[in-house]
Amino acid sequence: MKYRLGVDIGGTSVKIAALDSDFKLTEKLRFPTGENATSEEIMNNLIEHCREFIEKYEIEAIGVGSAGGIDPKKGLVVTAGNLPFRNEPVVQKLHDAFGIPVFIDNDGNCALIGERAAGECKGCVDTLIITLGTGVGGAVIMDNRIMRGRNNRAGELGHFTIDRNGPECECGLHGCLERYVSATALIEAVEKAVEENPDSILAKLALNGIDGKTAFDAKEQGCEIASKILDEYGHALAIGVDSLTHIFQPETIVIAGGIANQGQALIDLIAPHRVTSRSRVVTTSLHGDGGIIGAALLGTEYSV
Ligand SMILES: [Zn+2]
C-alpha cells in the first residue's frame, strides 16, 4: 500500500505520521523542536525521523505543515515565530534527502485541507476553520480554493477588532478576536476570577493548575463564576463566528485547537449569542490530527 508522509512543525514539537488512501494515519512520531535548536539541527532531526517512516512504508510524497510565514511555491519557511527558520529551504532539503516530491504550506491551511478531506467540512466548496490555541489561527476555502492573499498570509482569522477600546494585540490592532477567544485569553480570565473569588469551585479546581479546560470543568460542577466567564467567552466567539459568516458565507465553520476538545459544550456557549444561522458551526472530530492529515495531502486534489 502507498502512503503519504505528513509532517507538522510547531514551536514546541514536530509530529510525523504516514497517511493511507483511506485517510487513516499510521503510528505518530513526535519529537521536541528544541528550545535552543538551530535550523540545521531541526532539519537534521526531521530528516532522520522521516527516514524511519520511509524505510518502513512505501512513501510516495512528503507534505509539511509549518507555523509561520510559508512560501509554498519556493518551498520555504520564510519566518516562523519562535522557530529559528529564516527562508529555510525545507522542501529542497527533504527532496535532496529522499528524492521524492515534497510540498509545504502553513499549518492553518493544512488543518483546513485535512478537515475538508476527512473531517467536519468534508466536500464543502466554501468553508473556513478557526483554531483556538495559544493564539487564534485560521484558513479559508472559497469556491474550492484556499485564499492566500498576495503574500500567502491571508486567513489570520484571529486578528480583526471586535472592541476597538479593547487591549492592544501583538498585531498592532486593539481588541482583536484573539484577545478574547484564544486559550491564553480564557486562562487569563480564569486567573483573574480565581484571585477575586478565592472560595469558588473554580479556585478549588485551579489549585491543580489552570488550562483551557478548567472553566468548563468548574461550570459542570455548578460554579457560577465559571459559567459567567464562559458566557462572556461564548459571546465573543459568537461575534467572531457571525462576523466571519457575514464576510465569507461559508457552509461550515470548523472550530479546532485545544478549546475545541470541549465539543458540544463549546457550541452550546456560542449558540445563544448568534445572530445569524447561515453557517453551520462545528468542532473538529479529527482530534488534533487535521493538520497532519492535511499536510500529507499537499500536492493532491485535496489541496487547492
Ligand atoms: Zn491582532
PDB file of C-alpha atoms and ligand atoms in Angstrom:
ATOM      1  CA  MET A   1       0.000   0.000   0.000  1.00  0.00           C
ATOM      2  CA  LYS A   2       1.199   3.503  -0.806  1.00  0.00           C
ATOM      3  CA  TYR A   3       1.363   6.193   1.844  1.00  0.00           C
ATOM      4  CA  ARG A   4       1.985   9.922   2.013  1.00  0.00           C
ATOM      5  CA  LEU A   5       4.060  11.311   4.858  1.00  0.00           C
ATOM      6  CA  GLY A   6       2.640  14.222   6.854  1.00  0.00           C
ATOM      7  CA  VAL A   7       4.869  16.475   8.941  1.00  0.00           C
ATOM      8  CA  ASP A   8       3.622  19.122  11.355  1.00  0.00           C
ATOM      9  CA  ILE A   9       6.315  21.557  12.541  1.00  0.00           C
ATOM     10  CA  GLY A  10       5.287  23.548  15.604  1.00  0.00           C
ATOM     11  CA  GLY A  11       7.109  25.748  18.089  1.00  0.00           C
ATOM     12  CA  THR A  12       7.337  23.031  20.737  1.00  0.00           C
ATOM     13  CA  SER A  13       7.231  19.768  18.816  1.00  0.00           C
ATOM     14  CA  VAL A  14       7.371  18.188  15.401  1.00  0.00           C
ATOM     15  CA  LYS A  15       4.883  15.438  14.559  1.00  0.00           C
ATOM     16  CA  ILE A  16       5.223  12.916  11.740  1.00  0.00           C
ATOM     17  CA  ALA A  17       2.812  10.229  10.536  1.00  0.00           C
ATOM     18  CA  ALA A  18       2.075   8.354   7.334  1.00  0.00           C
ATOM     19  CA  LEU A  19      -1.393   8.581   5.797  1.00  0.00           C
ATOM     20  CA  ASP A  20      -3.013   5.763   3.816  1.00  0.00           C
ATOM     21  CA  SER A  21      -5.507   6.177   0.972  1.00  0.00           C
ATOM     22  CA  ASP A  22      -8.438   5.880   3.425  1.00  0.00           C
ATOM     23  CA  PHE A  23      -7.150   8.952   5.342  1.00  0.00           C
ATOM     24  CA  LYS A  24      -6.024   6.769   8.244  1.00  0.00           C
ATOM     25  CA  LEU A  25      -2.797   7.705   9.984  1.00  0.00           C
ATOM     26  CA  THR A  26      -0.200   5.148  10.970  1.00  0.00           C
ATOM     27  CA  GLU A  27       1.609   5.478  14.287  1.00  0.00           C
ATOM     28  CA  LYS A  28       2.669   9.019  15.062  1.00  0.00           C
ATOM     29  CA  LEU A  29       6.143  10.112  15.963  1.00  0.00           C
ATOM     30  CA  ARG A  30       6.673  13.268  17.962  1.00  0.00           C
ATOM     31  CA  PHE A  31       9.952  14.897  18.891  1.00  0.00           C
ATOM     32  CA  PRO A  32      10.651  18.208  20.635  1.00  0.00           C
ATOM     33  CA  THR A  33      11.612  21.046  18.304  1.00  0.00           C
ATOM     34  CA  GLY A  34      14.240  22.024  20.873  1.00  0.00           C
ATOM     35  CA  GLU A  35      14.168  25.363  22.614  1.00  0.00           C
ATOM     36  CA  ASN A  36      17.649  26.417  21.500  1.00  0.00           C
ATOM     37  CA  ALA A  37      17.957  24.222  18.425  1.00  0.00           C
ATOM     38  CA  THR A  38      19.392  25.821  15.271  1.00  0.00           C
ATOM     39  CA  SER A  39      17.539  25.465  11.982  1.00  0.00           C
ATOM     40  CA  GLU A  40      20.187  22.977  10.861  1.00  0.00           C
ATOM     41  CA  GLU A  41      19.660  20.809  13.948  1.00  0.00           C
ATOM     42  CA  ILE A  42      15.887  20.833  13.480  1.00  0.00           C
ATOM     43  CA  MET A  43      16.232  19.888   9.805  1.00  0.00           C
ATOM     44  CA  ASN A  44      18.734  17.104  10.556  1.00  0.00           C
ATOM     45  CA  ASN A  45      16.408  15.696  13.219  1.00  0.00           C
ATOM     46  CA  LEU A  46      13.467  15.930  10.850  1.00  0.00           C
ATOM     47  CA  ILE A  47      15.277  14.105   8.053  1.00  0.00           C
ATOM     48  CA  GLU A  48      16.448  11.379  10.421  1.00  0.00           C
ATOM     49  CA  HIS A  49      12.905  10.771  11.730  1.00  0.00           C
ATOM     50  CA  CYS A  50      11.331  10.901   8.253  1.00  0.00           C
ATOM     51  CA  ARG A  51      13.832   8.222   7.245  1.00  0.00           C
ATOM     52  CA  GLU A  52      12.350   5.846   9.846  1.00  0.00           C
ATOM     53  CA  PHE A  53       8.994   6.048   8.050  1.00  0.00           C
ATOM     54  CA  ILE A  54      10.482   5.889   4.580  1.00  0.00           C
ATOM     55  CA  GLU A  55      12.326   2.677   5.462  1.00  0.00           C
ATOM     56  CA  LYS A  56       9.140   1.124   6.866  1.00  0.00           C
ATOM     57  CA  TYR A  57       6.397   2.287   4.465  1.00  0.00           C
ATOM     58  CA  GLU A  58       6.142   2.879   0.745  1.00  0.00           C
ATOM     59  CA  ILE A  59       6.028   6.689   0.871  1.00  0.00           C
ATOM     60  CA  GLU A  60       5.248   8.466  -2.390  1.00  0.00           C
ATOM     61  CA  ALA A  61       5.427  12.092  -1.202  1.00  0.00           C
ATOM     62  CA  ILE A  62       6.062  14.250   1.850  1.00  0.00           C
ATOM     63  CA  GLY A  63       3.881  17.179   2.925  1.00  0.00           C
ATOM     64  CA  VAL A  64       4.998  19.642   5.556  1.00  0.00           C
ATOM     65  CA  GLY A  65       2.760  21.977   7.533  1.00  0.00           C
ATOM     66  CA  SER A  66       4.601  24.630   9.497  1.00  0.00           C
ATOM     67  CA  ALA A  67       3.788  27.527  11.746  1.00  0.00           C
ATOM     68  CA  GLY A  68       4.761  30.934  10.416  1.00  0.00           C
ATOM     69  CA  GLY A  69       5.078  32.581   7.036  1.00  0.00           C
ATOM     70  CA  ILE A  70       5.429  29.990   4.288  1.00  0.00           C
ATOM     71  CA  ASP A  71       6.214  30.357   0.608  1.00  0.00           C
ATOM     72  CA  PRO A  72       4.705  27.165  -0.859  1.00  0.00           C
ATOM     73  CA  LYS A  73       5.914  27.923  -4.391  1.00  0.00           C
ATOM     74  CA  LYS A  74       9.545  28.333  -3.352  1.00  0.00           C
ATOM     75  CA  GLY A  75       9.225  25.672  -0.650  1.00  0.00           C
ATOM     76  CA  LEU A  76      10.460  27.951   2.114  1.00  0.00           C
ATOM     77  CA  VAL A  77       9.621  28.668   5.720  1.00  0.00           C
ATOM     78  CA  VAL A  78      10.182  32.423   5.464  1.00  0.00           C
ATOM     79  CA  THR A  79       9.792  33.247   9.163  1.00  0.00           C
ATOM     80  CA  ALA A  80       8.261  31.179  11.930  1.00  0.00           C
ATOM     81  CA  GLY A  81       7.574  32.916  15.223  1.00  0.00           C
ATOM     82  CA  ASN A  82       9.663  31.148  17.845  1.00  0.00           C
ATOM     83  CA  LEU A  83      11.338  28.789  15.358  1.00  0.00           C
ATOM     84  CA  PRO A  84      14.828  29.780  14.120  1.00  0.00           C
ATOM     85  CA  PHE A  85      13.869  29.351  10.435  1.00  0.00           C
ATOM     86  CA  ARG A  86      14.643  32.264   8.096  1.00  0.00           C
ATOM     87  CA  ASN A  87      13.992  31.470   4.424  1.00  0.00           C
ATOM     88  CA  GLU A  88      14.659  27.837   5.303  1.00  0.00           C
ATOM     89  CA  PRO A  89      14.527  25.662   2.140  1.00  0.00           C
ATOM     90  CA  VAL A  90      12.628  22.822   3.833  1.00  0.00           C
ATOM     91  CA  VAL A  91      11.282  21.367   0.590  1.00  0.00           C
ATOM     92  CA  GLN A  92      14.685  21.316  -1.116  1.00  0.00           C
ATOM     93  CA  LYS A  93      16.402  19.694   1.868  1.00  0.00           C
ATOM     94  CA  LEU A  94      13.815  16.912   2.203  1.00  0.00           C
ATOM     95  CA  HIS A  95      13.804  16.365  -1.544  1.00  0.00           C
ATOM     96  CA  ASP A  96      17.617  16.131  -1.583  1.00  0.00           C
ATOM     97  CA  ALA A  97      17.476  13.568   1.228  1.00  0.00           C
ATOM     98  CA  PHE A  98      14.803  11.267  -0.219  1.00  0.00           C
ATOM     99  CA  GLY A  99      14.326  12.105  -3.909  1.00  0.00           C
ATOM    100  CA  ILE A 100      10.512  12.101  -3.728  1.00  0.00           C
ATOM    101  CA  PRO A 101       8.068  15.008  -4.191  1.00  0.00           C
ATOM    102  CA  VAL A 102       7.859  17.355  -1.180  1.00  0.00           C
ATOM    103  CA  PHE A 103       5.258  20.057  -0.520  1.00  0.00           C
ATOM    104  CA  ILE A 104       4.813  22.711   2.160  1.00  0.00           C
ATOM    105  CA  ASP A 105       2.069  25.031   3.408  1.00  0.00           C
ATOM    106  CA  ASN A 106       1.202  26.822   6.613  1.00  0.00           C
ATOM    107  CA  ASP A 107      -0.350  24.887   9.484  1.00  0.00           C
ATOM    108  CA  GLY A 108      -3.712  26.679   9.262  1.00  0.00           C
ATOM    109  CA  ASN A 109      -4.173  25.786   5.601  1.00  0.00           C
ATOM    110  CA  CYS A 110      -3.126  22.192   6.322  1.00  0.00           C
ATOM    111  CA  ALA A 111      -5.694  21.928   9.118  1.00  0.00           C
ATOM    112  CA  LEU A 112      -8.475  23.055   6.778  1.00  0.00           C
ATOM    113  CA  ILE A 113      -7.307  20.749   3.964  1.00  0.00           C
ATOM    114  CA  GLY A 114      -7.387  17.815   6.413  1.00  0.00           C
ATOM    115  CA  GLU A 115     -10.802  18.817   7.691  1.00  0.00           C
ATOM    116  CA  ARG A 116     -12.231  19.154   4.190  1.00  0.00           C
ATOM    117  CA  ALA A 117     -10.862  15.762   3.113  1.00  0.00           C
ATOM    118  CA  ALA A 118     -11.710  13.713   6.174  1.00  0.00           C
ATOM    119  CA  GLY A 119     -13.434  15.845   8.781  1.00  0.00           C
ATOM    120  CA  GLU A 120     -16.420  18.019   9.533  1.00  0.00           C
ATOM    121  CA  CYS A 121     -16.446  20.106   6.350  1.00  0.00           C
ATOM    122  CA  LYS A 122     -15.888  17.162   4.026  1.00  0.00           C
ATOM    123  CA  GLY A 123     -16.581  18.174   0.449  1.00  0.00           C
ATOM    124  CA  CYS A 124     -17.537  21.801   1.272  1.00  0.00           C
ATOM    125  CA  VAL A 125     -16.976  24.317  -1.535  1.00  0.00           C
ATOM    126  CA  ASP A 126     -16.907  27.316   0.842  1.00  0.00           C
ATOM    127  CA  THR A 127     -15.637  26.707   4.339  1.00  0.00           C
ATOM    128  CA  LEU A 128     -13.285  28.011   6.988  1.00  0.00           C
ATOM    129  CA  ILE A 129     -11.516  26.900  10.128  1.00  0.00           C
ATOM    130  CA  ILE A 130     -10.728  28.800  13.325  1.00  0.00           C
ATOM    131  CA  THR A 131      -8.122  27.312  15.657  1.00  0.00           C
ATOM    132  CA  LEU A 132      -8.396  28.261  19.317  1.00  0.00           C
ATOM    133  CA  GLY A 133      -4.979  27.624  20.863  1.00  0.00           C
ATOM    134  CA  THR A 134      -2.266  29.773  22.388  1.00  0.00           C
ATOM    135  CA  GLY A 135      -3.260  32.223  19.662  1.00  0.00           C
ATOM    136  CA  VAL A 136      -6.122  32.127  17.184  1.00  0.00           C
ATOM    137  CA  GLY A 137      -5.376  30.983  13.650  1.00  0.00           C
ATOM    138  CA  GLY A 138      -7.409  30.005  10.674  1.00  0.00           C
ATOM    139  CA  ALA A 139      -7.767  29.384   6.984  1.00  0.00           C
ATOM    140  CA  VAL A 140     -10.437  29.968   4.364  1.00  0.00           C
ATOM    141  CA  ILE A 141     -11.509  27.974   1.320  1.00  0.00           C
ATOM    142  CA  MET A 142     -13.759  29.902  -1.058  1.00  0.00           C
ATOM    143  CA  ASP A 143     -15.047  28.385  -4.272  1.00  0.00           C
ATOM    144  CA  ASN A 144     -12.832  25.328  -3.689  1.00  0.00           C
ATOM    145  CA  ARG A 145      -9.632  27.349  -3.387  1.00  0.00           C
ATOM    146  CA  ILE A 146      -7.544  28.345  -0.408  1.00  0.00           C
ATOM    147  CA  MET A 147      -7.499  32.119  -0.013  1.00  0.00           C
ATOM    148  CA  ARG A 148      -3.843  33.039   0.153  1.00  0.00           C
ATOM    149  CA  GLY A 149      -3.577  36.787  -0.352  1.00  0.00           C
ATOM    150  CA  ARG A 150      -0.656  38.398  -2.145  1.00  0.00           C
ATOM    151  CA  ASN A 151       1.888  37.068   0.364  1.00  0.00           C
ATOM    152  CA  ASN A 152       0.250  33.779   1.377  1.00  0.00           C
ATOM    153  CA  ARG A 153      -0.729  35.241   4.750  1.00  0.00           C
ATOM    154  CA  ALA A 154      -4.483  35.563   4.280  1.00  0.00           C
ATOM    155  CA  GLY A 155      -6.732  33.779   6.747  1.00  0.00           C
ATOM    156  CA  GLU A 156      -5.448  35.304  10.005  1.00  0.00           C
ATOM    157  CA  LEU A 157      -8.910  34.949  11.453  1.00  0.00           C
ATOM    158  CA  GLY A 158      -7.860  35.901  14.987  1.00  0.00           C
ATOM    159  CA  HIS A 159      -6.948  39.416  14.004  1.00  0.00           C
ATOM    160  CA  PHE A 160      -9.945  41.600  13.428  1.00  0.00           C
ATOM    161  CA  THR A 161     -11.223  44.028  16.003  1.00  0.00           C
ATOM    162  CA  ILE A 162     -14.310  43.173  17.994  1.00  0.00           C
ATOM    163  CA  ASP A 163     -13.745  46.003  20.520  1.00  0.00           C
ATOM    164  CA  ARG A 164     -11.694  48.994  19.490  1.00  0.00           C
ATOM    165  CA  ASN A 165     -11.357  50.002  23.137  1.00  0.00           C
ATOM    166  CA  GLY A 166     -10.013  46.554  23.947  1.00  0.00           C
ATOM    167  CA  PRO A 167      -6.450  45.561  24.870  1.00  0.00           C
ATOM    168  CA  GLU A 168      -3.653  46.044  22.362  1.00  0.00           C
ATOM    169  CA  CYS A 169      -2.807  42.988  20.296  1.00  0.00           C
ATOM    170  CA  GLU A 170       0.661  41.976  19.099  1.00  0.00           C
ATOM    171  CA  CYS A 171      -0.542  42.617  15.527  1.00  0.00           C
ATOM    172  CA  GLY A 172      -0.923  46.322  16.294  1.00  0.00           C
ATOM    173  CA  LEU A 173      -4.730  46.463  16.457  1.00  0.00           C
ATOM    174  CA  HIS A 174      -6.784  46.765  19.614  1.00  0.00           C
ATOM    175  CA  GLY A 175      -9.417  44.316  20.843  1.00  0.00           C
ATOM    176  CA  CYS A 176      -8.712  41.558  18.310  1.00  0.00           C
ATOM    177  CA  LEU A 177     -10.847  38.411  18.429  1.00  0.00           C
ATOM    178  CA  GLU A 178      -7.712  36.544  19.563  1.00  0.00           C
ATOM    179  CA  ARG A 179      -7.573  38.618  22.754  1.00  0.00           C
ATOM    180  CA  TYR A 180     -10.975  37.184  23.787  1.00  0.00           C
ATOM    181  CA  VAL A 181     -11.185  33.643  22.448  1.00  0.00           C
ATOM    182  CA  SER A 182      -7.657  32.167  22.497  1.00  0.00           C
ATOM    183  CA  ALA A 183      -6.881  29.596  25.186  1.00  0.00           C
ATOM    184  CA  THR A 184      -4.492  32.215  26.560  1.00  0.00           C
ATOM    185  CA  ALA A 185      -7.345  34.720  26.944  1.00  0.00           C
ATOM    186  CA  LEU A 186      -9.580  32.153  28.650  1.00  0.00           C
ATOM    187  CA  ILE A 187      -6.808  31.179  31.050  1.00  0.00           C
ATOM    188  CA  GLU A 188      -6.190  34.858  31.881  1.00  0.00           C
ATOM    189  CA  ALA A 189      -9.884  35.362  32.631  1.00  0.00           C
ATOM    190  CA  VAL A 190      -9.840  32.319  34.930  1.00  0.00           C
ATOM    191  CA  GLU A 191      -6.721  33.560  36.734  1.00  0.00           C
ATOM    192  CA  LYS A 192      -8.348  36.924  37.389  1.00  0.00           C
ATOM    193  CA  ALA A 193     -11.586  35.347  38.616  1.00  0.00           C
ATOM    194  CA  VAL A 194      -9.718  32.966  40.926  1.00  0.00           C
ATOM    195  CA  GLU A 195      -7.947  35.913  42.540  1.00  0.00           C
ATOM    196  CA  GLU A 196     -11.234  37.758  43.060  1.00  0.00           C
ATOM    197  CA  ASN A 197     -13.193  34.675  44.186  1.00  0.00           C
ATOM    198  CA  PRO A 198     -10.829  32.543  46.265  1.00  0.00           C
ATOM    199  CA  ASP A 199     -13.679  30.442  47.716  1.00  0.00           C
ATOM    200  CA  SER A 200     -15.227  29.471  44.369  1.00  0.00           C
ATOM    201  CA  ILE A 201     -15.321  25.989  42.856  1.00  0.00           C
ATOM    202  CA  LEU A 202     -13.191  27.477  40.078  1.00  0.00           C
ATOM    203  CA  ALA A 203     -10.492  28.494  42.587  1.00  0.00           C
ATOM    204  CA  LYS A 204     -10.544  24.993  44.064  1.00  0.00           C
ATOM    205  CA  LEU A 205     -10.018  23.367  40.669  1.00  0.00           C
ATOM    206  CA  ALA A 206      -7.354  25.941  39.783  1.00  0.00           C
ATOM    207  CA  LEU A 207      -5.167  24.583  42.578  1.00  0.00           C
ATOM    208  CA  ASN A 208      -4.262  21.740  40.197  1.00  0.00           C
ATOM    209  CA  GLY A 209      -3.162  24.240  37.546  1.00  0.00           C
ATOM    210  CA  ILE A 210      -5.186  26.256  35.041  1.00  0.00           C
ATOM    211  CA  ASP A 211      -5.640  25.324  31.405  1.00  0.00           C
ATOM    212  CA  GLY A 212      -8.278  25.743  28.714  1.00  0.00           C
ATOM    213  CA  LYS A 213     -10.405  23.040  30.380  1.00  0.00           C
ATOM    214  CA  THR A 214     -10.547  24.431  33.945  1.00  0.00           C
ATOM    215  CA  ALA A 215     -13.511  26.788  33.458  1.00  0.00           C
ATOM    216  CA  PHE A 216     -15.524  24.076  31.655  1.00  0.00           C
ATOM    217  CA  ASP A 217     -14.886  21.593  34.492  1.00  0.00           C
ATOM    218  CA  ALA A 218     -15.897  24.146  37.139  1.00  0.00           C
ATOM    219  CA  LYS A 219     -19.075  25.052  35.255  1.00  0.00           C
ATOM    220  CA  GLU A 220     -20.014  21.394  35.106  1.00  0.00           C
ATOM    221  CA  GLN A 221     -19.685  21.262  38.890  1.00  0.00           C
ATOM    222  CA  GLY A 222     -22.129  24.170  39.178  1.00  0.00           C
ATOM    223  CA  CYS A 223     -19.690  27.077  39.553  1.00  0.00           C
ATOM    224  CA  GLU A 224     -21.468  30.337  38.710  1.00  0.00           C
ATOM    225  CA  ILE A 225     -18.218  32.269  38.361  1.00  0.00           C
ATOM    226  CA  ALA A 226     -17.057  29.819  35.688  1.00  0.00           C
ATOM    227  CA  SER A 227     -20.452  29.992  33.951  1.00  0.00           C
ATOM    228  CA  LYS A 228     -20.142  33.766  33.733  1.00  0.00           C
ATOM    229  CA  ILE A 229     -16.610  33.617  32.296  1.00  0.00           C
ATOM    230  CA  LEU A 230     -17.681  31.054  29.713  1.00  0.00           C
ATOM    231  CA  ASP A 231     -20.777  33.037  28.770  1.00  0.00           C
ATOM    232  CA  GLU A 232     -18.532  36.047  28.025  1.00  0.00           C
ATOM    233  CA  TYR A 233     -16.165  33.766  26.137  1.00  0.00           C
ATOM    234  CA  GLY A 234     -19.034  32.283  24.097  1.00  0.00           C
ATOM    235  CA  HIS A 235     -20.371  35.751  23.355  1.00  0.00           C
ATOM    236  CA  ALA A 236     -17.016  36.908  21.950  1.00  0.00           C
ATOM    237  CA  LEU A 237     -16.678  33.729  19.895  1.00  0.00           C
ATOM    238  CA  ALA A 238     -20.226  34.159  18.561  1.00  0.00           C
ATOM    239  CA  ILE A 239     -19.348  37.716  17.446  1.00  0.00           C
ATOM    240  CA  GLY A 240     -16.334  36.281  15.648  1.00  0.00           C
ATOM    241  CA  VAL A 241     -18.255  33.430  14.060  1.00  0.00           C
ATOM    242  CA  ASP A 242     -21.136  35.668  12.959  1.00  0.00           C
ATOM    243  CA  SER A 243     -18.781  38.314  11.549  1.00  0.00           C
ATOM    244  CA  LEU A 244     -16.945  35.639   9.566  1.00  0.00           C
ATOM    245  CA  THR A 245     -20.298  34.282   8.395  1.00  0.00           C
ATOM    246  CA  HIS A 246     -21.292  37.707   7.101  1.00  0.00           C
ATOM    247  CA  ILE A 247     -17.972  38.192   5.328  1.00  0.00           C
ATOM    248  CA  PHE A 248     -17.462  34.757   3.783  1.00  0.00           C
ATOM    249  CA  GLN A 249     -20.869  32.989   3.837  1.00  0.00           C
ATOM    250  CA  PRO A 250     -19.230  29.582   4.349  1.00  0.00           C
ATOM    251  CA  GLU A 251     -21.338  26.420   4.502  1.00  0.00           C
ATOM    252  CA  THR A 252     -19.485  25.224   7.566  1.00  0.00           C
ATOM    253  CA  ILE A 253     -17.177  26.831  10.116  1.00  0.00           C
ATOM    254  CA  VAL A 254     -14.959  24.295  11.855  1.00  0.00           C
ATOM    255  CA  ILE A 255     -13.517  25.143  15.258  1.00  0.00           C
ATOM    256  CA  ALA A 256     -10.252  23.359  16.078  1.00  0.00           C
ATOM    257  CA  GLY A 257      -7.380  23.806  18.553  1.00  0.00           C
ATOM    258  CA  GLY A 258      -7.227  22.887  22.233  1.00  0.00           C
ATOM    259  CA  ILE A 259     -10.515  24.545  23.262  1.00  0.00           C
ATOM    260  CA  ALA A 260     -12.378  22.577  20.558  1.00  0.00           C
ATOM    261  CA  ASN A 261     -11.880  19.452  22.696  1.00  0.00           C
ATOM    262  CA  GLN A 262     -14.897  20.721  24.653  1.00  0.00           C
ATOM    263  CA  GLY A 263     -17.088  19.775  21.674  1.00  0.00           C
ATOM    264  CA  GLN A 264     -20.802  20.358  22.234  1.00  0.00           C
ATOM    265  CA  ALA A 265     -20.164  22.294  25.459  1.00  0.00           C
ATOM    266  CA  LEU A 266     -18.350  24.907  23.354  1.00  0.00           C
ATOM    267  CA  ILE A 267     -21.040  25.005  20.659  1.00  0.00           C
ATOM    268  CA  ASP A 268     -23.657  25.468  23.414  1.00  0.00           C
ATOM    269  CA  LEU A 269     -21.789  28.581  24.620  1.00  0.00           C
ATOM    270  CA  ILE A 270     -21.911  30.189  21.201  1.00  0.00           C
ATOM    271  CA  ALA A 271     -25.465  29.289  20.168  1.00  0.00           C
ATOM    272  CA  PRO A 272     -27.461  31.707  22.412  1.00  0.00           C
ATOM    273  CA  HIS A 273     -25.399  34.684  21.205  1.00  0.00           C
ATOM    274  CA  ARG A 274     -25.541  34.040  17.471  1.00  0.00           C
ATOM    275  CA  VAL A 275     -27.449  36.480  15.284  1.00  0.00           C
ATOM    276  CA  THR A 276     -27.339  34.507  12.037  1.00  0.00           C
ATOM    277  CA  SER A 277     -27.759  30.815  11.360  1.00  0.00           C
ATOM    278  CA  ARG A 278     -26.470  30.907   7.795  1.00  0.00           C
ATOM    279  CA  SER A 279     -23.340  28.897   8.611  1.00  0.00           C
ATOM    280  CA  ARG A 280     -23.157  25.606  10.432  1.00  0.00           C
ATOM    281  CA  VAL A 281     -20.626  25.761  13.274  1.00  0.00           C
ATOM    282  CA  VAL A 282     -18.991  22.539  14.476  1.00  0.00           C
ATOM    283  CA  THR A 283     -15.953  21.429  16.443  1.00  0.00           C
ATOM    284  CA  THR A 284     -13.374  19.244  14.736  1.00  0.00           C
ATOM    285  CA  SER A 285     -13.726  15.489  15.026  1.00  0.00           C
ATOM    286  CA  LEU A 286     -10.143  14.772  13.950  1.00  0.00           C
ATOM    287  CA  HIS A 287      -8.713  15.011  17.484  1.00  0.00           C
ATOM    288  CA  GLY A 288      -5.797  17.264  16.640  1.00  0.00           C
ATOM    289  CA  ASP A 289      -4.804  15.246  13.547  1.00  0.00           C
ATOM    290  CA  GLY A 290      -6.346  17.582  10.944  1.00  0.00           C
ATOM    291  CA  GLY A 291      -3.078  19.445  10.395  1.00  0.00           C
ATOM    292  CA  ILE A 292      -1.002  16.346   9.803  1.00  0.00           C
ATOM    293  CA  ILE A 293      -3.643  14.763   7.539  1.00  0.00           C
ATOM    294  CA  GLY A 294      -3.817  17.996   5.525  1.00  0.00           C
ATOM    295  CA  ALA A 295      -0.018  18.200   5.302  1.00  0.00           C
ATOM    296  CA  ALA A 296       0.115  14.653   3.944  1.00  0.00           C
ATOM    297  CA  LEU A 297      -2.470  15.623   1.306  1.00  0.00           C
ATOM    298  CA  LEU A 298      -0.482  18.607  -0.023  1.00  0.00           C
ATOM    299  CA  GLY A 299       0.143  18.171  -3.720  1.00  0.00           C
ATOM    300  CA  THR A 300      -3.054  16.158  -4.228  1.00  0.00           C
ATOM    301  CA  GLU A 301      -6.519  17.165  -5.461  1.00  0.00           C
ATOM    302  CA  TYR A 302      -7.457  17.886  -1.812  1.00  0.00           C
ATOM    303  CA  SER A 303      -5.034  20.801  -1.508  1.00  0.00           C
ATOM    304  CA  VAL A 304      -6.297  23.509  -3.775  1.00  0.00           C
TER     305      VAL A 304
HETATM  306 ZN    ZN B   1      -4.440  41.144  16.488  1.00  0.00          ZN
END
